């Protein structure tokens, strides 16, 4: 969950910019994918804990 928050804060920083460089755009896409993957993993672990 800490990693997820870290990615979220970095995405907020990127979103606050008017224009993104090419590398920042790539980073944004990568972070969104990582964040989604972690969200899925967190949900999977919650389900296992609820069983």
Short mmCIF file of N, CA and C in Angstrom, two decimals:
data_model
loop_
_atom_site.label_atom_id
_atom_site.label_comp_id
_atom_site.label_asym_id
_atom_site.label_seq_id
_atom_site.Cartn_x
_atom_site.Cartn_y
_atom_site.Cartn_z
N UNK A 1 0.83 -1.18 0.00
CA UNK A 1 0.00 0.00 0.00
C UNK A 1 0.88 1.26 0.00
N UNK A 2 2.05 1.16 0.62
CA UNK A 2 2.97 2.30 0.62
C UNK A 2 3.46 2.60 -0.79
N UNK A 3 3.77 1.53 -1.52
CA UNK A 3 4.21 1.71 -2.91
C UNK A 3 3.11 2.36 -3.74
N UNK A 4 1.89 1.91 -3.54
CA UNK A 4 0.74 2.46 -4.27
C UNK A 4 0.63 3.96 -3.99
N UNK A 5 0.78 4.35 -2.74
CA UNK A 5 0.72 5.77 -2.37
C UNK A 5 1.86 6.56 -2.98
N UNK A 6 3.03 5.95 -3.02
CA UNK A 6 4.19 6.60 -3.63
C UNK A 6 3.94 6.89 -5.11
N UNK A 7 3.42 5.89 -5.82
CA UNK A 7 3.11 6.08 -7.24
C UNK A 7 2.04 7.15 -7.42
N UNK A 8 1.07 7.14 -6.53
CA UNK A 8 -0.02 8.12 -6.61
C UNK A 8 0.51 9.54 -6.43
N UNK A 9 1.40 9.73 -5.48
CA UNK A 9 1.97 11.07 -5.25
C UNK A 9 2.79 11.52 -6.46
N UNK A 10 3.55 10.61 -7.05
CA UNK A 10 4.34 10.96 -8.22
C UNK A 10 3.42 11.31 -9.39
N UNK A 11 2.35 10.57 -9.55
CA UNK A 11 1.39 10.88 -10.61
C UNK A 11 0.75 12.25 -10.38
N UNK A 12 0.45 12.58 -9.14
CA UNK A 12 -0.09 13.91 -8.84
C UNK A 12 0.89 15.00 -9.25
N UNK A 13 2.16 14.76 -9.00
CA UNK A 13 3.19 15.73 -9.40
C UNK A 13 3.21 15.91 -10.91
N UNK A 14 3.15 14.80 -11.62
CA UNK A 14 3.15 14.88 -13.08
C UNK A 14 1.89 15.56 -13.60
N UNK A 15 0.76 15.27 -12.99
CA UNK A 15 -0.51 15.86 -13.43
C UNK A 15 -0.56 17.37 -13.19
N UNK A 16 0.22 17.84 -12.24
CA UNK A 16 0.20 19.27 -11.93
C UNK A 16 0.95 20.11 -12.97
N UNK A 17 1.72 19.45 -13.82
CA UNK A 17 2.47 20.17 -14.85
C UNK A 17 1.57 20.46 -16.05
N UNK A 18 1.80 21.60 -16.68
CA UNK A 18 1.03 21.93 -17.87
C UNK A 18 1.43 21.06 -19.06
N UNK A 19 2.73 20.81 -19.16
CA UNK A 19 3.26 20.01 -20.27
C UNK A 19 4.22 18.98 -19.72
N UNK A 20 4.18 17.79 -20.30
CA UNK A 20 5.09 16.73 -19.90
C UNK A 20 6.09 16.47 -21.01
N UNK A 21 7.33 16.21 -20.61
CA UNK A 21 8.33 15.80 -21.59
C UNK A 21 7.98 14.38 -22.05
N UNK A 22 8.65 13.94 -23.08
CA UNK A 22 8.42 12.58 -23.57
C UNK A 22 8.70 11.55 -22.47
N UNK A 23 9.79 11.74 -21.74
CA UNK A 23 10.13 10.79 -20.69
C UNK A 23 9.12 10.84 -19.54
N UNK A 24 8.59 12.02 -19.25
CA UNK A 24 7.57 12.14 -18.21
C UNK A 24 6.27 11.46 -18.64
N UNK A 25 5.94 11.57 -19.92
CA UNK A 25 4.74 10.90 -20.42
C UNK A 25 4.89 9.38 -20.30
N UNK A 26 6.06 8.88 -20.63
CA UNK A 26 6.32 7.45 -20.49
C UNK A 26 6.26 7.02 -19.03
N UNK A 27 6.82 7.84 -18.17
CA UNK A 27 6.79 7.55 -16.75
C UNK A 27 5.35 7.52 -16.23
N UNK A 28 4.54 8.45 -16.69
CA UNK A 28 3.14 8.50 -16.28
C UNK A 28 2.42 7.20 -16.65
N UNK A 29 2.62 6.74 -17.86
CA UNK A 29 1.98 5.50 -18.31
C UNK A 29 2.48 4.32 -17.48
N UNK A 30 3.78 4.27 -17.25
CA UNK A 30 4.38 3.18 -16.47
C UNK A 30 3.83 3.18 -15.05
N UNK A 31 3.75 4.35 -14.44
CA UNK A 31 3.25 4.46 -13.07
C UNK A 31 1.79 4.05 -12.96
N UNK A 32 1.00 4.42 -13.95
CA UNK A 32 -0.41 4.04 -13.95
C UNK A 32 -0.56 2.52 -14.00
N UNK A 33 0.27 1.88 -14.82
CA UNK A 33 0.23 0.41 -14.93
C UNK A 33 0.68 -0.24 -13.63
N UNK A 34 1.75 0.28 -13.05
CA UNK A 34 2.24 -0.26 -11.78
C UNK A 34 1.22 -0.08 -10.67
N UNK A 35 0.62 1.09 -10.64
CA UNK A 35 -0.38 1.39 -9.62
C UNK A 35 -1.58 0.44 -9.74
N UNK A 36 -2.04 0.21 -10.95
CA UNK A 36 -3.16 -0.70 -11.17
C UNK A 36 -2.79 -2.13 -10.78
N UNK A 37 -1.60 -2.54 -11.12
CA UNK A 37 -1.13 -3.87 -10.75
C UNK A 37 -1.09 -4.04 -9.24
N UNK A 38 -0.59 -3.02 -8.54
CA UNK A 38 -0.55 -3.08 -7.08
C UNK A 38 -1.96 -3.09 -6.48
N UNK A 39 -2.85 -2.32 -7.06
CA UNK A 39 -4.23 -2.30 -6.59
C UNK A 39 -4.85 -3.70 -6.70
N UNK A 40 -4.60 -4.36 -7.82
CA UNK A 40 -5.10 -5.73 -8.00
C UNK A 40 -4.49 -6.68 -6.97
N UNK A 41 -3.21 -6.53 -6.70
CA UNK A 41 -2.52 -7.38 -5.72
C UNK A 41 -3.07 -7.13 -4.31
N UNK A 42 -3.29 -5.87 -3.96
CA UNK A 42 -3.85 -5.53 -2.65
C UNK A 42 -5.23 -6.17 -2.49
N UNK A 43 -6.05 -6.08 -3.52
CA UNK A 43 -7.39 -6.67 -3.47
C UNK A 43 -7.31 -8.18 -3.35
N UNK A 44 -6.39 -8.79 -4.07
CA UNK A 44 -6.21 -10.25 -3.98
C UNK A 44 -5.83 -10.66 -2.56
N UNK A 45 -4.91 -9.92 -1.95
CA UNK A 45 -4.49 -10.23 -0.60
C UNK A 45 -5.63 -10.01 0.41
N UNK A 46 -6.42 -9.00 0.19
CA UNK A 46 -7.59 -8.77 1.06
C UNK A 46 -8.56 -9.94 0.99
N UNK A 47 -8.78 -10.43 -0.22
CA UNK A 47 -9.69 -11.56 -0.38
C UNK A 47 -9.16 -12.81 0.31
N UNK A 48 -7.86 -13.04 0.20
CA UNK A 48 -7.25 -14.19 0.87
C UNK A 48 -7.38 -14.06 2.39
N UNK A 49 -7.22 -12.85 2.89
CA UNK A 49 -7.33 -12.63 4.33
C UNK A 49 -8.74 -12.78 4.83
N UNK A 50 -9.71 -12.51 3.96
CA UNK A 50 -11.12 -12.61 4.36
C UNK A 50 -11.61 -14.05 4.34
N UNK A 51 -10.86 -14.93 3.70
CA UNK A 51 -11.30 -16.34 3.58
C UNK A 51 -11.14 -17.09 4.86
#
